[in-house]
PDB file of C-alpha atoms in Angstrom:
ATOM      1  CA  MET A   1       0.077   0.325  -0.101  1.00  0.00           C
ATOM      2  CA  ALA A   2       2.554   2.764   1.226  1.00  0.00           C
ATOM      3  CA  ALA A   3       4.048   2.151  -2.744  1.00  0.00           C
ATOM      4  CA  ASN A   4       1.061   3.246  -4.557  1.00  0.00           C
ATOM      5  CA  ARG A   5       1.263   6.462  -2.799  1.00  0.00           C
ATOM      6  CA  PRO A   6       3.634   9.125  -4.194  1.00  0.00           C
ATOM      7  CA  ASP A   7       5.923  10.904  -1.280  1.00  0.00           C
ATOM      8  CA  LYS A   8       5.982  14.168  -0.055  1.00  0.00           C
ATOM      9  CA  GLN A   9       8.717  15.457  -2.113  1.00  0.00           C
ATOM     10  CA  THR A  10       7.441  14.537  -5.496  1.00  0.00           C
ATOM     11  CA  PRO A  11       4.978  16.694  -6.908  1.00  0.00           C
ATOM     12  CA  ARG A  12       8.175  20.035  -5.245  1.00  0.00           C
ATOM     13  CA  ARG A  13      11.035  18.090  -7.098  1.00  0.00           C
ATOM     14  CA  ILE A  14       8.785  17.608 -11.041  1.00  0.00           C
ATOM     15  CA  ALA A  15       8.121  21.358 -10.491  1.00  0.00           C
ATOM     16  CA  GLN A  16      11.249  22.243 -10.219  1.00  0.00           C
ATOM     17  CA  MET A  17      11.989  20.341 -13.074  1.00  0.00           C
ATOM     18  CA  GLU A  18       9.390  22.034 -15.146  1.00  0.00           C
ATOM     19  CA  ALA A  19      10.346  25.342 -13.860  1.00  0.00           C
ATOM     20  CA  ARG A  20      13.921  24.203 -15.254  1.00  0.00           C
ATOM     21  CA  ARG A  21      12.377  23.603 -18.073  1.00  0.00           C
ATOM     22  CA  ALA A  22      11.013  26.185 -19.012  1.00  0.00           C
ATOM     23  CA  ARG A  23      13.765  28.400 -17.971  1.00  0.00           C
ATOM     24  CA  ARG A  24      15.751  26.795 -20.199  1.00  0.00           C
ATOM     25  CA  ASN A  25      13.268  26.804 -22.837  1.00  0.00           C
ATOM     26  CA  ASP A  26      13.298  30.981 -21.749  1.00  0.00           C
ATOM     27  CA  GLN A  27      16.528  30.993 -22.656  1.00  0.00           C
ATOM     28  CA  ALA A  28      17.073  29.436 -25.550  1.00  0.00           C
ATOM     29  CA  ARG A  29      14.266  31.597 -27.310  1.00  0.00           C
ATOM     30  CA  ARG A  30      16.041  34.756 -25.795  1.00  0.00           C
ATOM     31  CA  ARG A  31      19.610  33.644 -27.356  1.00  0.00           C
ATOM     32  CA  ARG A  32      17.847  33.328 -30.848  1.00  0.00           C
ATOM     33  CA  ARG A  33      15.846  36.196 -30.759  1.00  0.00           C
ATOM     34  CA  ASP A  34      18.826  38.294 -30.021  1.00  0.00           C
ATOM     35  CA  ASN A  35      21.111  36.712 -32.686  1.00  0.00           C
ATOM     36  CA  VAL A  36      19.096  37.710 -35.016  1.00  0.00           C
ATOM     37  CA  ALA A  37      18.668  40.504 -34.287  1.00  0.00           C
ATOM     38  CA  GLY A  38      22.293  41.106 -33.832  1.00  0.00           C
ATOM     39  CA  GLY A  39      22.744  39.705 -37.441  1.00  0.00           C
ATOM     40  CA  ASN A  40      20.108  42.610 -38.334  1.00  0.00           C
ATOM     41  CA  VAL A  41      21.960  44.841 -36.985  1.00  0.00           C
ATOM     42  CA  LEU A  42      25.215  43.643 -39.172  1.00  0.00           C
ATOM     43  CA  ALA A  43      22.952  43.495 -41.927  1.00  0.00           C
ATOM     44  CA  ALA A  44      21.986  46.794 -41.384  1.00  0.00           C
ATOM     45  CA  ALA A  45      25.827  47.900 -40.971  1.00  0.00           C
ATOM     46  CA  VAL A  46      26.983  46.405 -44.081  1.00  0.00           C
ATOM     47  CA  VAL A  47      24.530  48.112 -46.066  1.00  0.00           C
ATOM     48  CA  ALA A  48      24.957  51.440 -44.562  1.00  0.00           C
ATOM     49  CA  GLY A  49      28.801  51.099 -45.038  1.00  0.00           C
ATOM     50  CA  LEU A  50      28.008  50.620 -49.252  1.00  0.00           C
ATOM     51  CA  VAL A  51      25.798  53.204 -49.251  1.00  0.00           C
ATOM     52  CA  LEU A  52      27.538  55.224 -47.510  1.00  0.00           C
ATOM     53  CA  GLN A  53      31.057  54.019 -50.497  1.00  0.00           C
ATOM     54  CA  LEU A  54      28.531  54.379 -53.067  1.00  0.00           C
ATOM     55  CA  ALA A  55      26.822  57.571 -53.027  1.00  0.00           C
ATOM     56  CA  VAL A  56      28.705  59.657 -50.576  1.00  0.00           C
ATOM     57  CA  PHE A  57      32.470  58.593 -51.016  1.00  0.00           C
ATOM     58  CA  ASP A  58      32.947  59.002 -54.744  1.00  0.00           C
ATOM     59  CA  THR A  59      36.362  58.715 -55.481  1.00  0.00           C
ATOM     60  CA  ASP A  60      36.596  60.127 -59.197  1.00  0.00           C
ATOM     61  CA  PRO A  61      38.237  63.694 -59.806  1.00  0.00           C
ATOM     62  CA  ALA A  62      35.689  66.412 -61.363  1.00  0.00           C
ATOM     63  CA  ALA A  63      36.705  67.199 -64.439  1.00  0.00           C
ATOM     64  CA  GLY A  64      39.076  70.405 -63.086  1.00  0.00           C
ATOM     65  CA  GLN A  65      40.610  68.417 -60.592  1.00  0.00           C
ATOM     66  CA  LEU A  66      41.026  65.924 -63.204  1.00  0.00           C
ATOM     67  CA  GLN A  67      42.056  68.065 -65.616  1.00  0.00           C
ATOM     68  CA  ARG A  68      44.560  70.311 -62.514  1.00  0.00           C
ATOM     69  CA  LEU A  69      46.079  67.411 -62.065  1.00  0.00           C
ATOM     70  CA  GLU A  70      47.144  66.658 -65.353  1.00  0.00           C
ATOM     71  CA  GLU A  71      48.363  69.707 -65.686  1.00  0.00           C
ATOM     72  CA  GLU A  72      50.979  69.345 -62.242  1.00  0.00           C
ATOM     73  CA  LEU A  73      52.586  65.923 -63.768  1.00  0.00           C
ATOM     74  CA  GLN A  74      53.591  67.298 -67.304  1.00  0.00           C
ATOM     75  CA  ALA A  75      55.790  70.227 -65.746  1.00  0.00           C
ATOM     76  CA  PRO A  76      56.776  69.476 -62.031  1.00  0.00           C
ATOM     77  CA  GLU A  77      59.959  71.167 -62.886  1.00  0.00           C
ATOM     78  CA  ALA A  78      57.929  74.240 -62.675  1.00  0.00           C
ATOM     79  CA  SER A  79      56.014  73.091 -59.312  1.00  0.00           C
ATOM     80  CA  ALA A  80      59.160  72.149 -57.811  1.00  0.00           C
ATOM     81  CA  ALA A  81      61.352  76.050 -57.946  1.00  0.00           C
ATOM     82  CA  ASP A  82      57.711  78.057 -55.782  1.00  0.00           C
ATOM     83  CA  ILE A  83      59.489  75.412 -53.384  1.00  0.00           C
ATOM     84  CA  PRO A  84      61.939  78.182 -50.841  1.00  0.00           C
ATOM     85  CA  SER A  85      64.814  76.576 -49.643  1.00  0.00           C
ATOM     86  CA  ALA A  86      65.733  74.481 -45.669  1.00  0.00           C
ATOM     87  CA  ASP A  87      68.177  76.893 -45.689  1.00  0.00           C
ATOM     88  CA  VAL A  88      65.400  80.203 -45.327  1.00  0.00           C
ATOM     89  CA  ALA A  89      64.647  78.912 -41.795  1.00  0.00           C
ATOM     90  CA  ARG A  90      67.147  77.301 -40.128  1.00  0.00           C
ATOM     91  CA  GLY A  91      68.244  78.046 -37.347  1.00  0.00           C
ATOM     92  CA  LYS A  92      65.420  80.627 -36.553  1.00  0.00           C
ATOM     93  CA  THR A  93      62.322  81.311 -35.056  1.00  0.00           C
ATOM     94  CA  PHE A  94      59.185  82.377 -36.306  1.00  0.00           C
ATOM     95  CA  ARG A  95      55.735  83.902 -34.100  1.00  0.00           C
ATOM     96  CA  GLY A  96      52.761  84.122 -35.822  1.00  0.00           C
ATOM     97  CA  THR A  97      49.158  84.451 -34.279  1.00  0.00           C
ATOM     98  CA  LEU A  98      46.418  81.954 -36.003  1.00  0.00           C
ATOM     99  CA  ALA A  99      42.730  84.646 -35.961  1.00  0.00           C
ATOM    100  CA  THR A 100      39.750  82.058 -34.783  1.00  0.00           C
ATOM    101  CA  GLY A 101      36.146  82.852 -34.032  1.00  0.00           C
ATOM    102  CA  ALA A 102      37.060  81.143 -30.844  1.00  0.00           C
ATOM    103  CA  GLY A 103      40.186  83.656 -30.702  1.00  0.00           C
ATOM    104  CA  SER A 104      42.992  84.061 -31.047  1.00  0.00           C
ATOM    105  CA  ILE A 105      46.085  81.541 -31.341  1.00  0.00           C
ATOM    106  CA  GLU A 106      49.915  81.930 -30.911  1.00  0.00           C
ATOM    107  CA  GLY A 107      52.571  80.090 -32.210  1.00  0.00           C
ATOM    108  CA  SER A 108      55.813  79.255 -32.662  1.00  0.00           C
ATOM    109  CA  LEU A 109      57.828  77.214 -35.375  1.00  0.00           C
ATOM    110  CA  GLU A 110      61.413  76.671 -34.910  1.00  0.00           C
ATOM    111  CA  GLY A 111      63.062  75.971 -37.888  1.00  0.00           C
ATOM    112  CA  SER A 112      65.996  73.861 -35.470  1.00  0.00           C
ATOM    113  CA  LYS A 113      64.104  71.175 -35.970  1.00  0.00           C
ATOM    114  CA  ALA A 114      61.838  71.009 -39.018  1.00  0.00           C
ATOM    115  CA  PRO A 115      63.746  73.419 -41.407  1.00  0.00           C
ATOM    116  CA  GLN A 116      61.576  72.792 -44.551  1.00  0.00           C
ATOM    117  CA  ALA A 117      58.503  72.890 -43.604  1.00  0.00           C
ATOM    118  CA  VAL A 118      58.715  76.824 -41.345  1.00  0.00           C
ATOM    119  CA  SER A 119      61.072  77.809 -44.061  1.00  0.00           C
ATOM    120  CA  VAL A 120      57.159  76.978 -46.845  1.00  0.00           C
ATOM    121  CA  PHE A 121      54.935  77.571 -43.695  1.00  0.00           C
ATOM    122  CA  SER A 122      57.070  80.535 -43.468  1.00  0.00           C
ATOM    123  CA  THR A 123      56.902  82.359 -47.525  1.00  0.00           C
ATOM    124  CA  LEU A 124      53.343  81.368 -47.432  1.00  0.00           C
ATOM    125  CA  ALA A 125      51.582  83.121 -44.679  1.00  0.00           C
ATOM    126  CA  GLU A 126      54.360  86.145 -45.576  1.00  0.00           C
ATOM    127  CA  ASP A 127      53.428  86.145 -49.373  1.00  0.00           C
ATOM    128  CA  GLY A 128      49.517  86.249 -47.920  1.00  0.00           C
ATOM    129  CA  PHE A 129      48.172  83.175 -48.537  1.00  0.00           C
ATOM    130  CA  PHE A 130      46.011  81.808 -45.282  1.00  0.00           C
ATOM    131  CA  THR A 131      44.491  85.493 -45.367  1.00  0.00           C
ATOM    132  CA  GLY A 132      41.602  85.001 -45.546  1.00  0.00           C
ATOM    133  CA  ARG A 133      41.450  81.458 -46.067  1.00  0.00           C
ATOM    134  CA  THR A 134      39.571  78.975 -43.299  1.00  0.00           C
ATOM    135  CA  CYS A 135      40.827  75.663 -41.241  1.00  0.00           C
ATOM    136  CA  HIS A 136      38.878  72.812 -41.992  1.00  0.00           C
ATOM    137  CA  ARG A 137      40.626  70.445 -40.620  1.00  0.00           C
ATOM    138  CA  LEU A 138      41.450  70.828 -35.984  1.00  0.00           C
ATOM    139  CA  THR A 139      42.357  66.770 -34.615  1.00  0.00           C
ATOM    140  CA  THR A 140      43.528  66.835 -30.641  1.00  0.00           C
ATOM    141  CA  ALA A 141      44.156  64.125 -29.002  1.00  0.00           C
ATOM    142  CA  GLU A 142      47.314  63.301 -26.759  1.00  0.00           C
ATOM    143  CA  SER A 143      49.742  61.690 -28.747  1.00  0.00           C
ATOM    144  CA  MET A 144      49.457  64.582 -32.022  1.00  0.00           C
ATOM    145  CA  GLY A 145      47.646  66.967 -32.257  1.00  0.00           C
ATOM    146  CA  VAL A 146      46.734  68.273 -36.173  1.00  0.00           C
ATOM    147  CA  LEU A 147      44.967  72.088 -37.163  1.00  0.00           C
ATOM    148  CA  GLN A 148      45.592  72.250 -40.653  1.00  0.00           C
ATOM    149  CA  CYS A 149      44.194  75.724 -42.743  1.00  0.00           C
ATOM    150  CA  GLY A 150      44.265  77.720 -46.114  1.00  0.00           C
ATOM    151  CA  SER A 151      42.028  75.968 -48.406  1.00  0.00           C
ATOM    152  CA  ALA A 152      41.286  77.457 -51.685  1.00  0.00           C
ATOM    153  CA  ASP A 153      37.506  75.601 -51.208  1.00  0.00           C
ATOM    154  CA  GLY A 154      37.631  75.333 -47.268  1.00  0.00           C
ATOM    155  CA  ALA A 155      37.010  71.681 -46.878  1.00  0.00           C
ATOM    156  CA  GLY A 156      40.301  70.705 -47.948  1.00  0.00           C
ATOM    157  CA  GLY A 157      39.996  70.184 -51.135  1.00  0.00           C
ATOM    158  CA  GLY A 158      42.270  72.982 -53.749  1.00  0.00           C
TER     159      GLY A 158
END
């Protein structure tokens, strides 16, 4: 008679097993849902990258740019003659002020550290090349900072 009667622990064990099975099923459904969502996000990122590459980051030069490049390739000596000698800045320090919308930036260029670059920059500044031009790129980092100014179109081209 005692063998036919279930003990008191059996219903609780069955309930615990069913709860674990339901939790595992829920976790499996959640994993599948998360995997599908991740795949969709990845696919959207790939599609967005392709669209940007094809529509925005077009690398073909415009007709005017292409003509200018061809002219420069045909007469490289003419452009090389305009480069000032490194001796213009060697051993000298040039000081200047850059006027910005956020205030003035004072700086100095040391010809002893980079004579050719300082020579070119100082010659362009003396000739008034930077007057009225905008700065189109500012990059700041702990290891390096770049301020890029003087493009003809204000966006880094030309």
